[in-house]
Coordinates of C-alpha atoms in Angstrom, one line a residue:
X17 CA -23.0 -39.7 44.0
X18 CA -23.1 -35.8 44.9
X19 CA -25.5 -33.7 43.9
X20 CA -25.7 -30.3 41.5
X21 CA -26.1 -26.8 43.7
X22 CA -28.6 -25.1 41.7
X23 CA -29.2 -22.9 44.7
X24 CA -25.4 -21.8 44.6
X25 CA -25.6 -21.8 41.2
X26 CA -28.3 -19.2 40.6
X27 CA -26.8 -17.2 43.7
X28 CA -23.8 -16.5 41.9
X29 CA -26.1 -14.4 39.1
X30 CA -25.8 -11.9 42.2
X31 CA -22.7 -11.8 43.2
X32 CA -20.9 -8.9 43.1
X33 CA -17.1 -10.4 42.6
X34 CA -18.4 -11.6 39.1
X35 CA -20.3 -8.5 38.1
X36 CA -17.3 -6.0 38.2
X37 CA -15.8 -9.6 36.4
X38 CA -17.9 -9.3 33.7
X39 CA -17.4 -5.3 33.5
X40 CA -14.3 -5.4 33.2
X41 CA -14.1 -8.2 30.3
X42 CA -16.2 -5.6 28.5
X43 CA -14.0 -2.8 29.2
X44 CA -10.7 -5.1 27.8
X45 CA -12.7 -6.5 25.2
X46 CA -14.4 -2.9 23.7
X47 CA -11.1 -1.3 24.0
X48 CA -8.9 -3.6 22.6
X49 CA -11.3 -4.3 19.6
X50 CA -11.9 -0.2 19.1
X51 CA -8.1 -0.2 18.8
X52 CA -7.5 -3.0 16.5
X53 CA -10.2 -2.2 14.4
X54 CA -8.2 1.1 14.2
X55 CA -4.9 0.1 14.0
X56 CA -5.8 -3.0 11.4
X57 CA -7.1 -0.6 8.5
X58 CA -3.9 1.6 8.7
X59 CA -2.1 -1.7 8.3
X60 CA -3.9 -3.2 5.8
X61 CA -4.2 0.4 3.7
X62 CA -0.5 0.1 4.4
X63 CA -0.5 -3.7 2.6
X64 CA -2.1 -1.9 0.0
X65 CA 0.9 1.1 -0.6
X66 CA 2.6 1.7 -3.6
X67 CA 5.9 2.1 -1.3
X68 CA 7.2 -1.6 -1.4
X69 CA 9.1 -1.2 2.1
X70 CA 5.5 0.0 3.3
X71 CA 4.0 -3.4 2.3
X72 CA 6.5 -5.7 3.7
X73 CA 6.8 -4.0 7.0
X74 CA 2.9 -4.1 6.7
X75 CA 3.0 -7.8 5.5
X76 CA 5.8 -9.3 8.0
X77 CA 3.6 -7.6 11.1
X78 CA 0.3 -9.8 9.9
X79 CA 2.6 -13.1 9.4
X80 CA 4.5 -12.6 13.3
X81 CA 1.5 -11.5 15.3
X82 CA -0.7 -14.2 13.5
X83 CA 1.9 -16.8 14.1
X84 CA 2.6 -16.1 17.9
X85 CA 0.2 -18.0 20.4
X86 CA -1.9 -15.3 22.1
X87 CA -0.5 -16.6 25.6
X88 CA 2.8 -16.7 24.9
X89 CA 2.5 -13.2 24.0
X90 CA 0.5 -12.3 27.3
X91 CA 3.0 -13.6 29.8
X92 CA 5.9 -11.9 27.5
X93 CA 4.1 -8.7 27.5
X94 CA 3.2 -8.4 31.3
X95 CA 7.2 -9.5 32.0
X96 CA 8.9 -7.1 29.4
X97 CA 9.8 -4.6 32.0
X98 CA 12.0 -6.8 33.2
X99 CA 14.0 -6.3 30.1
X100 CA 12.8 -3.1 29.2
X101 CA 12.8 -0.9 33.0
X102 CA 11.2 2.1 31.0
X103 CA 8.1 -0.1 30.1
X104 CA 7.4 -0.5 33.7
X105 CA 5.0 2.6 34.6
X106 CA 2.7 1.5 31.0
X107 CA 2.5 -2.1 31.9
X108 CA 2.6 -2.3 35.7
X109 CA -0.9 -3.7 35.8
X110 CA -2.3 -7.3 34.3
X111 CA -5.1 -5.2 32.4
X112 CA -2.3 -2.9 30.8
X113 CA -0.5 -5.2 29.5
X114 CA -3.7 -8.0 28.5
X115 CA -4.7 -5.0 26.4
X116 CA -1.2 -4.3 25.0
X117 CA -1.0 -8.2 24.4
X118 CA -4.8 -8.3 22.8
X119 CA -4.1 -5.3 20.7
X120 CA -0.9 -6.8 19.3
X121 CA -2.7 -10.2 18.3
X122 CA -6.2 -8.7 17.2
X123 CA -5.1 -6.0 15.0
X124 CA -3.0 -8.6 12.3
X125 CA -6.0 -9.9 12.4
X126 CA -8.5 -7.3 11.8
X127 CA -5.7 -6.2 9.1
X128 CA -6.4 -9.5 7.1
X129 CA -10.6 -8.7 7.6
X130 CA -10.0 -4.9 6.3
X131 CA -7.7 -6.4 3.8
X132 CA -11.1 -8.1 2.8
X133 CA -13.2 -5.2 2.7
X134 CA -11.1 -3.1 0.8
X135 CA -10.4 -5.7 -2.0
X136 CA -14.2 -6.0 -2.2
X137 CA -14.9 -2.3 -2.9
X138 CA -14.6 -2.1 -6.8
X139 CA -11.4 -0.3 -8.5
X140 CA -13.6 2.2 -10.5
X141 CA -14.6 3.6 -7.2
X142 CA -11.3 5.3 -6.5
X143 CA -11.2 6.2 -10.0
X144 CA -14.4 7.9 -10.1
X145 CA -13.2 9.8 -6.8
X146 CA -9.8 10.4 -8.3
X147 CA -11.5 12.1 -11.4
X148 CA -13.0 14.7 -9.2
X149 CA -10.1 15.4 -7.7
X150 CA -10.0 14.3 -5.0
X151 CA -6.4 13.4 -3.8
X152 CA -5.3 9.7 -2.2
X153 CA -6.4 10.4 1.8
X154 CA -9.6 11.9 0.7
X155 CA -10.5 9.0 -1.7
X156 CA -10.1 6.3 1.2
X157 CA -11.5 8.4 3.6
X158 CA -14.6 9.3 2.1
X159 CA -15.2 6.8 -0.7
X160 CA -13.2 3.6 -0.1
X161 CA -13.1 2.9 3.6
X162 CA -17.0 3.7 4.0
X163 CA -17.7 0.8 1.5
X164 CA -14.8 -1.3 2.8
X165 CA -16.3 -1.3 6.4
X166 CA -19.4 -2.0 5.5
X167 CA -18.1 -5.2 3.8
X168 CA -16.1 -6.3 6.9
X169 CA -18.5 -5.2 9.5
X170 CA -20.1 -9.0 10.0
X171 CA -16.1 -10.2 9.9
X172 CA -15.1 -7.7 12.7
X173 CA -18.1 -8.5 14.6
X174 CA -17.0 -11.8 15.0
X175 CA -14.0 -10.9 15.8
X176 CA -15.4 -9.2 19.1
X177 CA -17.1 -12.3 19.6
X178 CA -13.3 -13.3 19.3
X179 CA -12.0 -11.0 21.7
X180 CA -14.4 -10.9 24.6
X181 CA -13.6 -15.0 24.9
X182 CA -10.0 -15.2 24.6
X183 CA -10.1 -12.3 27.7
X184 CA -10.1 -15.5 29.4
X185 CA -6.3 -15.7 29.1
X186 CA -5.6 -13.0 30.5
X187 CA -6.4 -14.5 33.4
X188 CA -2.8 -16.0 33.6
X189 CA -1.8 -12.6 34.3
X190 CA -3.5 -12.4 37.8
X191 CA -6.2 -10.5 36.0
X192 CA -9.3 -10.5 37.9
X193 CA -11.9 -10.8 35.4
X194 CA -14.5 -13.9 35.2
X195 CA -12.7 -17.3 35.0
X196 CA -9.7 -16.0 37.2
X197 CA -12.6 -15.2 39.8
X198 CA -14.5 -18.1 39.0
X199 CA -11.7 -20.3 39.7
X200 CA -11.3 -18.5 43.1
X201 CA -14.6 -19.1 44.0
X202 CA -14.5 -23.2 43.4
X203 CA -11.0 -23.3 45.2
X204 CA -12.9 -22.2 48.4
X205 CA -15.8 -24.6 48.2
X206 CA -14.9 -27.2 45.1
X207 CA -18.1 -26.6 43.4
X208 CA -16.5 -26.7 40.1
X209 CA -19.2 -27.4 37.7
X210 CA -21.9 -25.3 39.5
X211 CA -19.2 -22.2 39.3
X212 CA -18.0 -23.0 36.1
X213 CA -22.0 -23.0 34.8
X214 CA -22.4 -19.6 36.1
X215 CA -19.4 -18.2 34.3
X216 CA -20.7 -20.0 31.1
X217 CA -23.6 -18.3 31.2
X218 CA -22.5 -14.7 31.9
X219 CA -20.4 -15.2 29.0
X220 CA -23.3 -16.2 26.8
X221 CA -25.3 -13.2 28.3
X222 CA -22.4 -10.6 27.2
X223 CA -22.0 -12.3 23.8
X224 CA -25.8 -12.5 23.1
X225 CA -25.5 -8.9 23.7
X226 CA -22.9 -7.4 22.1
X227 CA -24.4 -9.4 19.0
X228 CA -27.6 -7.6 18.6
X229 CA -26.0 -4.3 19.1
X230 CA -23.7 -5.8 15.9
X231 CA -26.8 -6.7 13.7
X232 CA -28.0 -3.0 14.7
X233 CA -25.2 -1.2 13.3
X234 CA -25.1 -3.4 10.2
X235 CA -28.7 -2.3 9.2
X236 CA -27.8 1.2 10.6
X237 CA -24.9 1.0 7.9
X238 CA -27.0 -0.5 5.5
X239 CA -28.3 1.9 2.9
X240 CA -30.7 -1.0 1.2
X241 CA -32.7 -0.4 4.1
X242 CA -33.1 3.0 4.9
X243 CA -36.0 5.1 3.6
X244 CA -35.7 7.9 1.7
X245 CA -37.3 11.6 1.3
X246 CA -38.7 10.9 -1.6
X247 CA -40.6 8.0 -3.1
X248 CA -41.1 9.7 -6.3
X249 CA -41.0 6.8 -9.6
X250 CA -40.1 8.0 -13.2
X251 CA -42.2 11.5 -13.3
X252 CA -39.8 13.5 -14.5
X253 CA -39.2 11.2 -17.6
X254 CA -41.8 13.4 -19.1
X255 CA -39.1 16.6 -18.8
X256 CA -36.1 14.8 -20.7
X257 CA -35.9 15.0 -24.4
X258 CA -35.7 11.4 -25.4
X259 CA -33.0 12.0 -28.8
X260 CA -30.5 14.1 -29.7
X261 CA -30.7 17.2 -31.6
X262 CA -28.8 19.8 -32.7
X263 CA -29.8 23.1 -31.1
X264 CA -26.8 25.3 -32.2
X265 CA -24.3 26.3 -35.4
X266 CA -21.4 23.9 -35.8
X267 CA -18.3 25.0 -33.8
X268 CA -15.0 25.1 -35.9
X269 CA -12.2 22.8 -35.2
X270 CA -10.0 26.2 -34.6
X271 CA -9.6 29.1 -31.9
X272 CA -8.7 28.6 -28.2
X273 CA -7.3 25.0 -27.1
X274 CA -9.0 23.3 -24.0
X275 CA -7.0 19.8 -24.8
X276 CA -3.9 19.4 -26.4
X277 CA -2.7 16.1 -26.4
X278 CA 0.7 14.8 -28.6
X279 CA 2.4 11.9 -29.2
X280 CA 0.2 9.6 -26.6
X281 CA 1.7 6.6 -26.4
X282 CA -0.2 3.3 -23.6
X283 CA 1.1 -0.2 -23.9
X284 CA -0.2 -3.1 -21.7
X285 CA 2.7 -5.4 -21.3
X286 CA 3.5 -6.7 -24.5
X287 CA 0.4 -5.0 -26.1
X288 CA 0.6 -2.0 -27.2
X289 CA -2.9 0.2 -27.0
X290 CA -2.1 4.2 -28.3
X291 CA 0.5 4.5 -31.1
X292 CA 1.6 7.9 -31.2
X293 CA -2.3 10.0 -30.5
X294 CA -3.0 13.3 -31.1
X295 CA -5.7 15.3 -30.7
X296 CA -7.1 19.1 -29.9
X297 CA -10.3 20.2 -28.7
X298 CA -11.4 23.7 -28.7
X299 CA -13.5 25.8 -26.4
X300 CA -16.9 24.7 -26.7
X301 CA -16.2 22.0 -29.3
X302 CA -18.5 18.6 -28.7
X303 CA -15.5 15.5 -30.1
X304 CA -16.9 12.0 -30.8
X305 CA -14.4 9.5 -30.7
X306 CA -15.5 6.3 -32.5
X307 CA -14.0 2.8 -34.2
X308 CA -13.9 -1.0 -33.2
X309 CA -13.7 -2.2 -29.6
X310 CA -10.5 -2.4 -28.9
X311 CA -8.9 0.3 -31.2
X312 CA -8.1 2.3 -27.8
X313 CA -10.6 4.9 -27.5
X314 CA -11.1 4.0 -23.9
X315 CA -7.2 4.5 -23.3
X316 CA -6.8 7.5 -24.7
X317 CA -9.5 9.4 -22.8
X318 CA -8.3 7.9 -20.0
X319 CA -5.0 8.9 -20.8
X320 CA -6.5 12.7 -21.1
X321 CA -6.8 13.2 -17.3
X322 CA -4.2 10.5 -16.1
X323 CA -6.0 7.9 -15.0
X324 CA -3.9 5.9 -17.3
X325 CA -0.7 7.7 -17.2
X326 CA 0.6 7.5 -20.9
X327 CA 4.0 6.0 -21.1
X328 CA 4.9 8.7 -24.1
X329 CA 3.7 11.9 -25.1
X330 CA 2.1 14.8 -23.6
X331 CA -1.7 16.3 -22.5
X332 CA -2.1 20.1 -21.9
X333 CA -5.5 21.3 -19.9
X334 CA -5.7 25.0 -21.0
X335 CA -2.5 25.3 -21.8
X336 CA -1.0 23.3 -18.5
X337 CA 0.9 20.4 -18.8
X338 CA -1.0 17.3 -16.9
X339 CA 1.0 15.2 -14.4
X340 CA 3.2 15.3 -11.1
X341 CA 2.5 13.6 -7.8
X342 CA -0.8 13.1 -6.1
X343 CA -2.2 16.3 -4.6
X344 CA -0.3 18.0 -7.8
X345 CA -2.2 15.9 -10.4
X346 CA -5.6 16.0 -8.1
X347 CA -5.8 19.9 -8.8
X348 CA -5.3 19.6 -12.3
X349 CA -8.1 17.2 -12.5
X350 CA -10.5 18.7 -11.1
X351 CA -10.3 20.9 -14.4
X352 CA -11.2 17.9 -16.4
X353 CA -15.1 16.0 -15.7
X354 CA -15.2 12.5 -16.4
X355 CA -18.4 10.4 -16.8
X356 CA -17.8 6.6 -16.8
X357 CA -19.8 3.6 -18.8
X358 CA -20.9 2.3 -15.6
X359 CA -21.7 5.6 -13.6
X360 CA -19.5 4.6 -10.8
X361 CA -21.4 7.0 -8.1
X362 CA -21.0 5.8 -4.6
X363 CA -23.2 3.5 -3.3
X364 CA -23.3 4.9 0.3
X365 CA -24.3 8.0 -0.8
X366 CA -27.7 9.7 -2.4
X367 CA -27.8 11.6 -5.1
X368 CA -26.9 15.0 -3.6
X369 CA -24.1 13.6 -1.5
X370 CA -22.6 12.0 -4.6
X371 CA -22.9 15.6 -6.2
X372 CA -21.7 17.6 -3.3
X373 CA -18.7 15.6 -1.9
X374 CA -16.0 16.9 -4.1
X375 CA -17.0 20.7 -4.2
X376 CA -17.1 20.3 0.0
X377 CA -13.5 19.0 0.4
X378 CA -12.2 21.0 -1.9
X379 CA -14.0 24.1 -0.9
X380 CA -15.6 25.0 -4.2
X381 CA -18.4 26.7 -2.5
X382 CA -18.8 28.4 1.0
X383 CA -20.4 25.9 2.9
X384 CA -22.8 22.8 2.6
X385 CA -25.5 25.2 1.8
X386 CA -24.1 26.8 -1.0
X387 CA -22.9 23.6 -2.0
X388 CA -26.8 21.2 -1.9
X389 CA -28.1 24.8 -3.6
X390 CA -25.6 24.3 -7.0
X391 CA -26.0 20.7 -6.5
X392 CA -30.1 20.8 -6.7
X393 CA -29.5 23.3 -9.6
X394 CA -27.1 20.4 -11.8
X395 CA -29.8 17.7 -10.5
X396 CA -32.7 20.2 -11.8
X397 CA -30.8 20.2 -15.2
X398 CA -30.6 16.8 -16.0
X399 CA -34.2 16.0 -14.8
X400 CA -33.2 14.5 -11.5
X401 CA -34.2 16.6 -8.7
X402 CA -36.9 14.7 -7.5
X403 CA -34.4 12.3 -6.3
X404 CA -31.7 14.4 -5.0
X405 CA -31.8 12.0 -1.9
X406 CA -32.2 8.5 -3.6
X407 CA -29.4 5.8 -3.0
X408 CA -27.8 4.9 -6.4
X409 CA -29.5 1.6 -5.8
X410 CA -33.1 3.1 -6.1
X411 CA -32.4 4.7 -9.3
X412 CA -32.5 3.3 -12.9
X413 CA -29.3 3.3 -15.1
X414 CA -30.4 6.1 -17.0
X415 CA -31.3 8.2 -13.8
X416 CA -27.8 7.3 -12.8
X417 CA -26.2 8.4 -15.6
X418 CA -27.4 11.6 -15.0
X419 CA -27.1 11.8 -12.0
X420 CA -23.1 11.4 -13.1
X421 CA -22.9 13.9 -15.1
X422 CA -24.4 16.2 -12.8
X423 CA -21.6 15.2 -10.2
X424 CA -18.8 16.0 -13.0
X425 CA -20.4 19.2 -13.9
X426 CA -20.3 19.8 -10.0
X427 CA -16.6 20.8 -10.4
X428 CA -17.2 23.4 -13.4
X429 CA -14.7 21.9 -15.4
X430 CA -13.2 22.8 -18.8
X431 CA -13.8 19.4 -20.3
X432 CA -16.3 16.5 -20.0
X433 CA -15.1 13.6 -20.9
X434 CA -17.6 10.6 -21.4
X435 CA -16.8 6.9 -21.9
X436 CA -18.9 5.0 -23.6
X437 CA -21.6 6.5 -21.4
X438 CA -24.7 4.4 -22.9
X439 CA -23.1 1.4 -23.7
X440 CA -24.3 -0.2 -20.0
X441 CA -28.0 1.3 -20.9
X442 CA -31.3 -0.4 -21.4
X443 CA -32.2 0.8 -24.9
X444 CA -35.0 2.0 -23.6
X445 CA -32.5 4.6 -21.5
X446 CA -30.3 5.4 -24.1
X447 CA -32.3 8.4 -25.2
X448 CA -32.2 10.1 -22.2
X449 CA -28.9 10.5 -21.4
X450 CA -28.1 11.6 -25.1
X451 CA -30.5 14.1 -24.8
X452 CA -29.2 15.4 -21.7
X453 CA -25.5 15.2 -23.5
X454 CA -27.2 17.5 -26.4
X455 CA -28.5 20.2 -24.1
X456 CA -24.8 20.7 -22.8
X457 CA -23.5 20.6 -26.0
X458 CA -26.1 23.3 -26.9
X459 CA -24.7 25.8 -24.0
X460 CA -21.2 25.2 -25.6
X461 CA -20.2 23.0 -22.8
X462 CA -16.7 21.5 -24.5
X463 CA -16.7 17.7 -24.5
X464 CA -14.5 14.3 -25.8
X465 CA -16.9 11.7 -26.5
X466 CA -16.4 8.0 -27.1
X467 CA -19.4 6.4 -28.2
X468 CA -21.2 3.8 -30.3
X469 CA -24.0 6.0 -30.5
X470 CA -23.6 6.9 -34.7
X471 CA -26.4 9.4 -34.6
X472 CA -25.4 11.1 -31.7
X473 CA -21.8 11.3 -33.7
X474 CA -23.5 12.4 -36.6
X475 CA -26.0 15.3 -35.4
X476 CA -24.3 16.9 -32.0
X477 CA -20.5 16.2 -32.4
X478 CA -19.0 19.1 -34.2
X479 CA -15.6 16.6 -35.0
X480 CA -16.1 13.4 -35.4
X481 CA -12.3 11.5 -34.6
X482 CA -12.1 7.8 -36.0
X483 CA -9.6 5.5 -34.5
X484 CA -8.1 1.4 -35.1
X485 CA -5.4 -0.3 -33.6
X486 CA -4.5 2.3 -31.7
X487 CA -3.9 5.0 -34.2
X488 CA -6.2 8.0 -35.5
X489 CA -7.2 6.9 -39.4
X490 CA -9.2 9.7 -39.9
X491 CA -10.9 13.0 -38.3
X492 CA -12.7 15.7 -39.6
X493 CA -16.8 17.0 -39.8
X494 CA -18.8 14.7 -39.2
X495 CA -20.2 15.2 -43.0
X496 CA -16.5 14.2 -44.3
X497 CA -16.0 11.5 -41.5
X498 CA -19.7 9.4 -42.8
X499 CA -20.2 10.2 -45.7
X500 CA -16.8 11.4 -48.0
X501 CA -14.2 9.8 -46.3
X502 CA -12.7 7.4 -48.4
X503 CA -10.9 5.3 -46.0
X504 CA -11.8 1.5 -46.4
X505 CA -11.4 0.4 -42.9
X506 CA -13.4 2.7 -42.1
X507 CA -15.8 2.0 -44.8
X508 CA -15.6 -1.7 -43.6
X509 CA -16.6 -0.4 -39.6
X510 CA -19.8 1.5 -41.1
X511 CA -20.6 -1.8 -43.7
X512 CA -20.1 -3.9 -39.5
X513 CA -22.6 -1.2 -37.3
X514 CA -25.2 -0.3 -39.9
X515 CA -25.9 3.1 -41.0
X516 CA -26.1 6.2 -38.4

């Protein structure tokens, strides 16, 4: 019974055949995952078109590459000059054409890991980046593939793991890298297992490796664990009004038109959610949209800067039609502010990034400078400056609220338009952001309001619109709207809530 070589064995950790080896697995395997990292997001954004021929060309590439044995695919590759003369100068070598061959296979697989990450990264994220105005690229770029990465990162990481392994194949190229020279060395002097030990472990060493620097860049990327500029709590509470109030004389529904919407029309399938809208705001007008959940006050303001495009009828921005294709209806949005229920800033970004990323790419200001300087200014108004460079994470909801509206006021636009935008408060919030709302509404600042805040209705809107099923039942002061109506329904939806 022979004996192991640990001498050999332990020799080999010097050798220099097996070092350039092990270099030059890391060289095939960095590149070809850099490149199917690259490559797999443009196909799986491409899975995610709206151009149908775009996500089956995208689709049919995942389903051949992920079918076809990674070997098979080598020893076509390498020979493919044989069909194709014209190939021969790109793939004349064995570590050409192993990377063509890896790149092939990886990236339908990195696709489906991207596909992932992007399905994770929530829809309202797009649409908060689409209501700045920001066109299609510029939302994925900045907003959605950030977010999306961060979710696959662990995925692709293991898929290096992935990679650097199956370099073994390539070996049946006549690439030297560490089994083909392994193998060599044990065909010499049939110390298989003592070779085949060594190669083992230089594996393990590279994986080990490329493993920690994959953990570093996932807490690098991780936003949870960085620390900020400021560590500031709830001081500036103290500086925000905590109710609304009236500061100024009631503006009259008349004059100059910022909105002008006719004839809005939104079904759902069979369901149909705006029957026929209209509605006009006027330059520094404050509009409170209220009724029942459900009675499509959500729609309609959606409908006001298309981000539900209405399937009838008409909206008109200072006298300009809305609509057209993407970069077309980007500009006309960024005329129009919108502040969500649910704040929608972007994770991966503090306070003044989530303020200053639209007016940079569209060039609202001349440089970053001027841009943090009218950013601090908006964060300053709504009482937030302290934590101009807090993650959304490390804020409360109320502190992100404003923090949103100071991001839609960013883009000095016409309108705000606010959804709801206490309804995902603590009570205990609530005030703050209304009273924030009232100071605008107190510098004229036009806005369309859906709330369930009755007082807030009742003190700062200057036209109070009430809508049900779709349809406005009544409009008008908010005197006439609470108290002199006459409508029963909505009698019955005051009788419901309890008195403003």
């Amino acid at each position: 019974m022979g004996t192991f070589d640990w001498h050999y064995t332990i020799g080999l950790f010097g050798d220099a055949d097996l070092w350039r080896a092990a270099l030059l697995v890391v060289e095939l395997a960095v590149s070809a995952w850099v490149i199917a990292t690259a490559l797999g997001l443009l196909v799986a954004l491409a899975q995610r078109s709206r151009l149908r021929p775009l996500r089956l060309l995208a689709g049919a590439y995942v389903w051949f590459f992920r079918s076809l044995p990674l070997l098979v695919l080598l020893i076509f590759v390498y020979n493919s000059p044989q069909l194709f003369p014209d190939l021969r100068p790109f793939l004349s070598s064995p570590f050409a054409a192993g990377l063509v061959a890896l790149v092939l296979s990886e990236t339908a697989y990195t696709a489906e890991i991207h596909r992932g990450g992007l399905l994770a990264v929530g829809k309202e994220q797009g649409e908060a980046a689409q209501a700045l105005g920001i066109p299609y690229a510029g939302v994925q770029r900045h907003v959605v593939v950030p977010q999306a990465f961060r979710v696959a990162l662990p995925a692709l990481g293991n898929e290096f793991i992935s990679i650097l392994k199956l370099t073994s194949l390539v070996s049946s190229i006549s690439l030297a890298e560490l089994l083909l020279v392994g193998q060599r060395l044990y065909t010499q002097n049939f110390l298989v297992l003592e070779t085949l030990l060594a190669v083992a472990v230089y594996y393990v060493l590279l994986v080990t490796l490329f493993d920690r620097l994959r953990a570093l860049l996932e807490r690098r990327l991780d936003v949870r664990k960085r620390r900020t500029k400021a560590a500031v709590d709830d001081i500036e509470r103290a500086e925000v009004p905590t109710a609304p109030r009236r500061t100024r004389p009631r503006v009259p529904h008349s004059g100059e038109a910022v909105v002008r919407a006719r004839g809005l029309r939104k079904s759902f399938g069979t369901v149909s959610v705006l029957n026929g809208v209209d509605l006009d705001v006027h330059r520094g007008e404050v509009v409170a949209v209220i009724g029942p959940s459900g009675s499509g006050k959500t729609t309609l303001v959606r409908t006001l800067n298309h981000l539900e495009q209405p399937d009838a009828g008409s909206v008109e921005i200072d006298g300009r039609p809305m609509g057209g294709r993407d970069r077309q209806l980007a500009a006309q949005r960024r005329r129009v502010g919108m502040v969500f229920q649910r704040f929608n800033l972007f994770p991966h970004r503090t306070a003044l990034q989530n303020i200053t990323l639209a007016p940079l790419q569209q060039r609202l200001h001349d440089g970053r400078v001027a841009a943090e300087r009218r950013a601090r200014e908006l964060l300053r108004k709504v009482g937030m400056d302290a934590h101009a460079h807090k993650y959304p994470h490390q804020l409360s909801g109320g502190q992100q609220q404003r923090v949103a509206i100071a991001r839609a006021l960013a883009m000095d636009p016409s309108v705000l338009l606010f959804d709801e935008p206490t309804s995902a408060l603590d009570p205990e919030l609530v005030g703050e952001v209304l009273a924030v709302m009232s100071e605008l509404a107190a510098e004229g600042t036009t806005m369309v309001v859906v709330t369930h805040e009755m007082r807030f209705a009742r003190e700062v809107a200057d036209w109070v619109v009430f809508m049900d099923q779709g349809r406005v039942l009544v409009q008008g002061p908010p005197e006439t709207v609470f108290d002199n109506s006459g409508e029963p329904r909505l009698e019955r939806f005051f009788a419901a809530i309890g008195p403003a």
